Coordinates of C-alpha atoms in Angstrom, one line a residue:
M2 CA 118.1 84.6 90.8
P3 CA 119.6 84.5 94.3
Q4 CA 117.2 83.0 96.7
T5 CA 117.4 83.9 100.4
P6 CA 117.6 80.8 102.7
P7 CA 115.0 80.3 105.4
F8 CA 115.2 82.3 108.6
A9 CA 115.4 79.4 111.0
A10 CA 119.1 78.9 110.8
M11 CA 120.0 82.5 110.7
F12 CA 120.6 83.5 114.3
D13 CA 122.5 81.4 116.8
S14 CA 122.8 82.1 120.5
S15 CA 126.1 83.9 120.2
G16 CA 126.5 87.6 119.3
Y17 CA 127.0 88.9 115.8
N18 CA 130.3 87.4 114.9
R19 CA 132.8 89.2 112.7
N20 CA 134.6 86.0 111.8
L21 CA 131.6 85.5 109.4
Y22 CA 132.9 88.2 107.2
Q23 CA 136.6 88.3 107.6
S24 CA 137.1 89.1 103.9
K25 CA 136.4 92.8 104.4
E26 CA 139.3 95.0 105.3
D27 CA 138.0 96.5 108.5
N28 CA 140.1 98.7 110.7
C29 CA 137.1 99.1 112.9
G30 CA 136.6 102.6 111.4
G31 CA 133.5 103.6 113.3
L32 CA 132.7 100.0 114.4
Y33 CA 133.4 98.7 117.8
Y34 CA 133.9 94.9 118.5
H35 CA 134.4 92.8 121.6
D36 CA 135.5 89.2 121.3
N37 CA 134.8 89.4 117.6
N38 CA 131.2 90.5 118.2
L39 CA 129.9 93.8 116.8
L40 CA 128.6 95.8 119.7
S41 CA 128.1 99.3 118.3
G42 CA 129.0 101.7 115.5
S43 CA 128.3 105.1 114.1
L44 CA 125.3 105.1 111.8
E45 CA 127.5 106.0 108.8
A46 CA 129.9 103.1 109.5
L47 CA 127.0 100.6 109.8
I48 CA 125.5 101.8 106.5
Q49 CA 129.0 101.4 104.9
H50 CA 129.1 97.9 106.4
L51 CA 125.9 97.0 104.6
V52 CA 127.2 97.8 101.1
P53 CA 128.9 94.9 99.3
S54 CA 132.1 95.2 97.3
V55 CA 133.9 92.8 94.9
D56 CA 135.5 90.8 97.7
Y57 CA 132.9 91.3 100.5
Y58 CA 129.3 90.6 101.2
P59 CA 127.7 91.4 104.5
D60 CA 126.5 88.5 106.7
R61 CA 122.7 87.8 106.4
T62 CA 122.1 88.3 110.1
Y63 CA 123.8 91.7 109.8
I64 CA 121.6 92.7 106.9
F65 CA 118.4 91.7 108.7
T66 CA 119.4 93.3 112.0
F67 CA 120.5 96.5 110.4
L68 CA 117.6 96.9 108.0
L69 CA 115.2 96.2 110.9
S70 CA 116.7 98.6 113.4
S71 CA 117.5 101.3 110.8
H72 CA 113.7 102.2 110.8
L73 CA 114.4 103.8 114.2
F74 CA 117.0 106.2 112.8
M75 CA 115.9 107.1 109.2
H76 CA 113.3 106.6 106.6
P77 CA 113.9 103.5 104.4
Y78 CA 114.2 105.8 101.3
E79 CA 117.0 107.7 102.9
L80 CA 118.9 104.5 103.7
M81 CA 118.3 103.3 100.1
A82 CA 119.6 106.6 98.7
K83 CA 122.8 106.2 100.7
V84 CA 123.2 102.6 99.8
C85 CA 122.7 103.4 96.1
H86 CA 125.2 106.3 96.3
L87 CA 127.8 104.2 98.0
C88 CA 127.4 101.3 95.5
I89 CA 127.7 103.7 92.5
E90 CA 130.6 105.7 94.0
Q91 CA 132.7 102.7 95.2
Q92 CA 132.2 100.6 92.1
R93 CA 132.5 103.7 89.8
L94 CA 129.2 102.6 88.2
S95 CA 128.6 106.1 87.0
E96 CA 131.7 106.2 84.8
P97 CA 130.9 106.5 81.0
G98 CA 133.3 103.7 79.9
L99 CA 132.1 101.2 82.4
D100 CA 134.2 98.0 82.6
K101 CA 131.9 95.0 82.0
N102 CA 134.2 92.7 83.9
R103 CA 134.0 94.9 87.0
I104 CA 130.2 94.9 86.7
R105 CA 130.1 91.1 86.4
K106 CA 132.0 90.8 89.7
I107 CA 129.9 93.2 91.8
A108 CA 126.5 92.9 90.1
P109 CA 125.5 89.5 91.8
K110 CA 126.3 90.9 95.2
I111 CA 124.4 94.1 94.8
L112 CA 121.5 92.1 93.3
Q113 CA 121.6 89.7 96.3
L114 CA 121.4 92.6 98.8
L115 CA 118.4 94.1 96.9
T116 CA 116.8 90.7 96.8
E117 CA 117.1 90.2 100.6
W118 CA 115.8 93.7 101.2
T119 CA 112.8 93.4 98.9
E120 CA 111.9 89.8 100.1
T121 CA 112.2 90.6 103.8
F122 CA 111.0 94.2 104.0
P123 CA 108.8 94.5 100.9
Y124 CA 106.6 97.2 102.7
D125 CA 109.6 99.6 102.6
F126 CA 108.9 99.8 98.9
R127 CA 105.4 101.1 99.2
D128 CA 107.1 104.4 98.8
E129 CA 107.7 105.9 95.3
R130 CA 111.1 107.2 96.3
M131 CA 112.2 103.7 97.3
M132 CA 111.0 102.3 94.0
R133 CA 112.8 105.0 92.1
N134 CA 116.1 104.4 93.8
L135 CA 115.7 100.6 93.5
K136 CA 114.9 100.8 89.7
E137 CA 117.8 103.2 89.1
L138 CA 120.4 101.0 90.8
A139 CA 118.9 97.9 89.3
Q140 CA 119.1 99.5 85.8
R141 CA 122.8 100.3 86.2
I142 CA 123.5 96.7 87.1
A143 CA 121.3 95.3 84.3
S144 CA 123.0 97.5 81.6
G145 CA 126.1 95.3 81.6
D146 CA 124.6 91.9 80.9
E147 CA 121.5 90.2 79.6
M148 CA 121.4 87.7 82.5
Y149 CA 121.3 90.5 85.1
R150 CA 118.6 92.2 83.1
K151 CA 116.4 89.1 83.5
N152 CA 117.3 88.8 87.2
V153 CA 116.4 92.5 87.9
Q154 CA 113.1 92.0 86.1
Q155 CA 112.3 89.0 88.2
L156 CA 113.2 90.8 91.4
L157 CA 110.8 93.7 90.5
Q158 CA 108.0 91.4 89.4
N159 CA 108.3 89.4 92.7
L160 CA 108.2 92.7 94.7
I161 CA 105.2 94.1 92.8
R162 CA 103.3 90.8 93.3
K163 CA 103.9 91.0 97.0
L164 CA 102.8 94.6 97.2
T165 CA 99.7 93.9 95.1
T166 CA 98.8 90.9 97.4
V167 CA 99.0 93.0 100.6
S168 CA 96.8 95.8 99.0
Q169 CA 94.2 93.2 98.1
Y170 CA 94.3 91.8 101.7
E171 CA 93.9 95.3 103.1
E172 CA 90.8 95.8 100.9
V173 CA 89.3 92.6 102.1
L174 CA 89.9 93.6 105.8
A175 CA 88.3 97.0 105.1
K176 CA 85.2 95.4 103.6
I177 CA 84.9 93.0 106.6
N178 CA 85.2 95.9 109.1
A179 CA 82.7 98.0 107.1
T180 CA 80.0 95.3 107.2
S181 CA 80.4 94.4 110.9
T182 CA 77.3 95.2 112.9
D183 CA 76.3 94.7 116.5
R184 CA 74.7 91.3 117.2
L185 CA 71.9 93.1 119.1
T186 CA 70.7 94.8 116.0
V187 CA 70.4 91.4 114.3
L188 CA 68.5 90.0 117.3
K189 CA 66.0 92.8 117.1
T190 CA 65.4 92.2 113.4
K191 CA 65.5 88.4 113.1
P192 CA 63.5 86.0 115.2
Q193 CA 65.7 83.7 117.3
S194 CA 64.6 80.6 115.3
I195 CA 66.3 81.7 112.1
Q196 CA 69.5 82.9 113.6
R197 CA 72.6 80.8 113.2
D198 CA 75.1 80.0 116.0
I199 CA 78.6 78.6 116.0
I200 CA 77.5 75.0 116.6
T201 CA 75.0 74.9 113.8
V202 CA 77.7 76.3 111.4
C203 CA 80.4 73.9 112.7
N204 CA 79.5 71.2 115.1
D205 CA 83.0 69.7 115.3
P206 CA 85.4 71.5 117.7
Y207 CA 88.5 70.0 115.9
V208 CA 87.4 71.5 112.5
L209 CA 86.7 74.9 114.2
A210 CA 90.2 74.9 115.7
Q211 CA 91.7 74.2 112.3
Q212 CA 89.7 77.0 110.7
L213 CA 90.9 79.4 113.4
T214 CA 94.4 78.4 112.6
H215 CA 93.8 79.4 109.0
V216 CA 92.8 82.9 110.1
E217 CA 95.7 83.1 112.4
L218 CA 98.4 82.1 109.9
E219 CA 96.9 84.2 107.1
R220 CA 97.0 87.3 109.3
L221 CA 100.4 86.6 110.7
N222 CA 101.8 86.1 107.3
Y223 CA 101.0 89.8 106.4
I224 CA 102.8 91.3 109.4
G225 CA 106.1 92.8 108.3
P226 CA 109.1 92.6 110.7
E227 CA 109.5 96.4 110.6
E228 CA 106.0 96.8 112.1
F229 CA 107.3 95.7 115.5
V230 CA 110.0 98.4 115.4
Q231 CA 107.7 101.1 114.0
A232 CA 105.5 100.6 117.1
F233 CA 108.4 102.1 119.1
V234 CA 109.4 104.9 116.8
Q235 CA 110.1 108.1 118.8
K236 CA 112.5 111.0 118.3
D237 CA 116.1 110.2 117.5
P238 CA 118.1 112.2 120.1
L239 CA 120.8 112.9 117.5
D240 CA 118.4 114.3 114.9
N241 CA 116.6 117.5 115.8
D242 CA 114.8 117.9 112.5
K243 CA 112.8 114.7 112.7
S244 CA 110.3 114.8 115.5
C245 CA 108.9 111.4 114.4
Y246 CA 108.7 109.0 111.6
R247 CA 105.0 108.2 111.8
D248 CA 104.6 109.0 108.1
Q249 CA 106.8 106.0 107.2
K250 CA 104.2 103.6 108.6
K251 CA 102.8 102.0 105.5
T252 CA 100.8 99.1 106.9
R253 CA 98.6 98.3 109.9
N254 CA 98.7 94.5 109.8
L255 CA 99.9 94.3 113.3
E256 CA 96.9 96.3 114.6
A257 CA 94.5 94.2 112.4
Y258 CA 95.9 91.1 114.0
V259 CA 95.3 92.4 117.6
E260 CA 91.8 93.4 116.5
W261 CA 91.2 89.8 115.4
F262 CA 92.2 88.5 118.9
N263 CA 89.6 90.9 120.4
R264 CA 87.0 89.9 117.9
L265 CA 87.5 86.2 118.7
S266 CA 87.2 86.9 122.5
Y267 CA 83.9 88.8 121.9
L268 CA 82.6 86.1 119.5
V269 CA 83.1 83.4 122.2
A270 CA 81.4 85.5 124.9
T271 CA 78.5 86.3 122.5
E272 CA 77.9 82.7 121.6
I273 CA 77.8 81.7 125.2
C274 CA 75.5 84.6 126.4
M275 CA 73.1 84.3 123.5
P276 CA 71.2 81.0 124.1
V277 CA 68.1 81.4 126.2
K278 CA 68.3 77.9 127.8
K279 CA 70.9 77.2 130.5
K280 CA 71.6 73.7 129.0
Q281 CA 72.4 75.2 125.6
R282 CA 74.8 77.8 127.2
A283 CA 76.6 75.0 129.0
R284 CA 76.9 73.1 125.8
V285 CA 78.5 76.1 124.0
I286 CA 81.0 76.5 126.9
E287 CA 82.0 72.8 126.7
Y288 CA 82.3 73.1 122.9
F289 CA 84.7 76.1 123.2
I290 CA 86.7 74.2 125.8
D291 CA 87.2 71.4 123.3
V292 CA 88.1 74.0 120.6
A293 CA 90.7 75.6 122.9
R294 CA 92.2 72.2 123.8
E295 CA 92.6 71.4 120.1
C296 CA 94.2 74.9 119.5
F297 CA 96.7 74.0 122.2
N298 CA 97.5 70.7 120.5
I299 CA 98.0 72.4 117.2
G300 CA 100.3 75.0 118.6
N301 CA 97.8 77.8 118.1
F302 CA 98.3 79.7 121.3
N303 CA 96.8 83.0 120.1
S304 CA 93.3 81.5 119.5
L305 CA 93.6 79.5 122.7
M306 CA 94.2 82.7 124.7
A307 CA 91.4 84.6 122.9
I308 CA 89.0 81.8 123.7
I309 CA 90.0 81.7 127.4
S310 CA 89.8 85.5 127.7
G311 CA 86.3 85.4 126.1
M312 CA 85.2 82.8 128.7
N313 CA 86.7 84.9 131.5
M314 CA 84.8 88.1 130.6
S315 CA 82.6 89.0 133.5
P316 CA 79.2 88.7 131.5
V317 CA 80.2 85.1 131.0
S318 CA 81.9 84.3 134.3
R319 CA 78.9 85.6 136.3
L320 CA 76.6 82.9 134.8
K321 CA 77.0 80.6 137.9
K322 CA 74.0 78.4 137.2
T323 CA 75.3 77.7 133.6
W324 CA 78.9 77.0 134.8
A325 CA 77.5 74.6 137.4
K326 CA 76.3 72.4 134.5
V327 CA 79.8 72.4 132.8
K328 CA 82.5 69.8 133.4
T329 CA 85.3 72.2 134.0
A330 CA 88.3 69.9 134.6
K331 CA 89.5 70.4 131.0
F332 CA 89.1 74.2 131.3
D333 CA 91.1 74.3 134.5
I334 CA 94.0 72.5 132.7
L335 CA 93.9 75.1 129.9
E336 CA 93.7 78.0 132.3
H337 CA 96.7 76.6 134.1
Q338 CA 98.7 76.4 130.9
M339 CA 98.0 80.1 130.2
D340 CA 98.3 81.3 133.8
P341 CA 99.9 84.7 133.8
S342 CA 101.8 84.1 137.1
S343 CA 105.6 84.0 137.0
N344 CA 105.6 85.9 133.8
F345 CA 103.5 83.2 132.0
Y346 CA 106.0 80.5 132.9
N347 CA 103.7 77.6 131.9
Y348 CA 102.8 79.1 128.5
R349 CA 106.5 80.0 127.8
T350 CA 107.4 76.4 128.5
A351 CA 104.7 75.1 126.2
L352 CA 105.8 77.6 123.5
R353 CA 109.4 76.4 123.7
G354 CA 108.2 72.9 123.3
A355 CA 106.2 73.8 120.2
A356 CA 109.1 75.8 118.8
Q357 CA 111.4 72.7 119.4
R358 CA 108.9 70.5 117.7
S359 CA 108.7 72.9 114.8
L360 CA 112.5 72.7 114.2
T361 CA 112.5 68.9 113.7
A362 CA 109.1 68.7 112.0
H363 CA 108.4 66.4 109.1
S364 CA 105.0 67.9 108.2
N365 CA 103.5 71.4 108.1
R366 CA 101.1 70.4 110.9
E367 CA 104.1 69.9 113.3
K368 CA 105.6 73.2 112.2
I369 CA 102.8 75.4 113.4
V370 CA 103.7 77.8 116.2
I371 CA 101.3 80.7 116.7
P372 CA 102.5 82.7 119.7
F373 CA 100.2 84.5 122.1
F374 CA 100.7 87.7 120.2
S375 CA 100.1 90.4 122.8
L376 CA 102.7 88.9 125.0
L377 CA 105.2 88.7 122.1
I378 CA 104.7 92.4 121.5
K379 CA 105.1 93.1 125.2
D380 CA 108.4 91.2 125.3
I381 CA 109.7 93.1 122.4
Y382 CA 108.5 96.4 123.9
F383 CA 110.3 95.7 127.2
L384 CA 113.4 94.7 125.3
N385 CA 113.3 98.0 123.5
E386 CA 112.5 100.1 126.6
G387 CA 115.2 98.4 128.7
C388 CA 118.2 99.5 126.5
A389 CA 119.0 102.8 124.8
N390 CA 119.2 102.9 121.0
R391 CA 122.2 105.1 121.2
L392 CA 125.3 104.9 123.5
P393 CA 126.6 108.0 125.2
N394 CA 129.2 108.4 122.4
G395 CA 126.5 108.6 119.8
H396 CA 127.1 105.1 118.5
V397 CA 124.1 102.9 117.5
N398 CA 123.7 100.2 120.2
F399 CA 124.0 97.2 117.8
E400 CA 124.1 94.7 120.6
K401 CA 120.5 95.7 121.6
F402 CA 119.3 95.4 118.0
W403 CA 120.9 92.0 117.6
E404 CA 118.7 90.8 120.5
L405 CA 115.6 92.4 119.0
A406 CA 116.3 90.9 115.6
K407 CA 116.7 87.5 117.1
Q408 CA 113.2 87.6 118.6
V409 CA 111.7 89.0 115.4
S410 CA 113.5 86.5 113.2
E411 CA 111.9 83.6 115.2
F412 CA 108.5 85.1 114.6
M413 CA 109.4 85.4 110.8
T414 CA 110.1 81.6 110.7
W415 CA 106.7 80.9 112.3
K416 CA 104.7 83.2 110.1
Q417 CA 105.9 81.5 106.9
V418 CA 104.3 78.1 107.7
E419 CA 101.6 77.1 105.3
C420 CA 98.3 76.0 106.9
P421 CA 98.0 72.2 106.3
F422 CA 94.2 72.0 107.0
E423 CA 91.5 72.2 104.4
R424 CA 89.7 75.6 104.2
D425 CA 86.0 75.7 104.9
R426 CA 84.7 78.9 103.4
K427 CA 81.4 78.8 105.2
I428 CA 83.0 78.5 108.7
L429 CA 85.7 81.1 107.9
Q430 CA 83.0 83.5 106.6
Y431 CA 81.1 83.1 109.9
L432 CA 84.2 83.6 112.1
L433 CA 85.2 86.8 110.3
T434 CA 81.9 88.5 109.6
V435 CA 79.2 87.3 112.0
P436 CA 78.1 90.2 114.2
V437 CA 79.2 90.1 117.9
F438 CA 77.8 91.8 121.0
S439 CA 79.2 95.0 122.3
D440 CA 80.2 95.2 126.1
D441 CA 76.8 96.6 127.0
A442 CA 74.9 94.0 124.9
L443 CA 76.9 91.2 126.5
Y444 CA 75.9 92.4 130.0
L445 CA 72.3 92.7 128.9
A446 CA 72.2 89.2 127.4
S447 CA 73.9 87.9 130.6
Y448 CA 71.3 89.5 132.9
E449 CA 68.5 88.3 130.7
S450 CA 69.9 84.7 131.0
E451 CA 70.6 84.8 134.7
S452 CA 68.9 87.5 136.7
P453 CA 71.0 90.2 138.5
E454 CA 72.2 89.2 141.9
N455 CA 72.5 92.6 143.7
H456 CA 71.3 96.2 143.5
I457 CA 74.2 97.4 141.3
E458 CA 73.5 94.7 138.7
K459 CA 69.7 95.4 138.9
D460 CA 70.2 99.1 138.2
R461 CA 72.6 98.3 135.4
W462 CA 70.1 95.9 133.9
K463 CA 67.3 98.5 133.9
T464 CA 69.6 101.1 132.3
L465 CA 70.7 98.7 129.6
R466 CA 67.2 97.5 128.9
S467 CA 65.9 101.0 128.4
A468 CA 69.0 102.1 126.4
L469 CA 69.4 99.0 124.2
L470 CA 65.9 97.6 123.9
G471 CA 63.8 100.7 124.6
R472 CA 62.1 98.8 127.4
V473 CA 61.8 99.5 131.1

């Protein structure tokens, strides 16, 4: 069965080079090159360029870039229908007296294309129309040879396994979300003495950083590359019938990952604001500083940023008496690393260092790169906004999508790293399911810990007490 090589080596710094696929007779029909780099093409010509023939197979970077960007122009099932049609027509696969020799020449290439598609964009196939087309084309290939029949079976089994796994993951997420309650409700029903906090569940900041990395890598792993592009789907100016392709969105793993970031920030703020004693609050802050520092060392920038943003929430930052008891030198260093000025220059430098380390890594631990996700999405968003999808002549702006694919493919490499740390179910359960305070409950806890300093805060405290606790 053809195996697709890892992503890391796929994109180099140059453009998409046609020297990589010289074997195709290409008179540039509908494709436009400059210095051997493909810059643009009509949608039809780009689809044609995706389809293998007996003596031609498209370059992997082209396959990834086109399959990724095609989501902006058409439904995956429409693209699949066109690809199937072209394969069948060009190779005369529909003829009754099909030449087995011809099928043997073309079958491995069509199979390889289908393998790359199903492995890299499996969520495209959460659509019955896609599955129908895939099975139909696969059956035509398999009819000629026992070996191809086995390969086709394996391809379908792998795909179904992936889709089953993502469905199970979504069910787990839905259960977690359904059971989440506000921490304040828990505080009202349980006495403080029997409530757990993060330090009693895990007193070692290193272990907590490792468990956070488990959550991050698991959630990253489920994000499909097309989810980045689907976030920007708007109307295609050349197609009046389709106002939008929202119905093609089959997953929300990207949103679930952003929700995790927010949850972690609120969890940090909750754990700091909850203790009654100042000394205990200071201890929790120092604990999270150590966790954040270890996240930085691991290369887990997303958890690091979530912890910092939790500590910077105003219900936490207003606790001046608590902060006075904290040794803040380590926190200052971390804040400096994640300083947003100069477009997050310090963070980007650290990220490049981690990415470099990952390329030469000897162990899974050294391979870990978990980017600050909101910034990654923002970068991709601005790249998308900064250039048109179509050129004035109606051509697809392939140069733009090449850049987009380069960014997404780097992310694809990072998300495939297996977490090297041992899982601790008890800590993971706590991180994912323990109730956290809402904004109002955080402010209330903060005012209860350190009294309001001015009239505005006093008024807010009174309002919150009567609204949340039923007290005046």
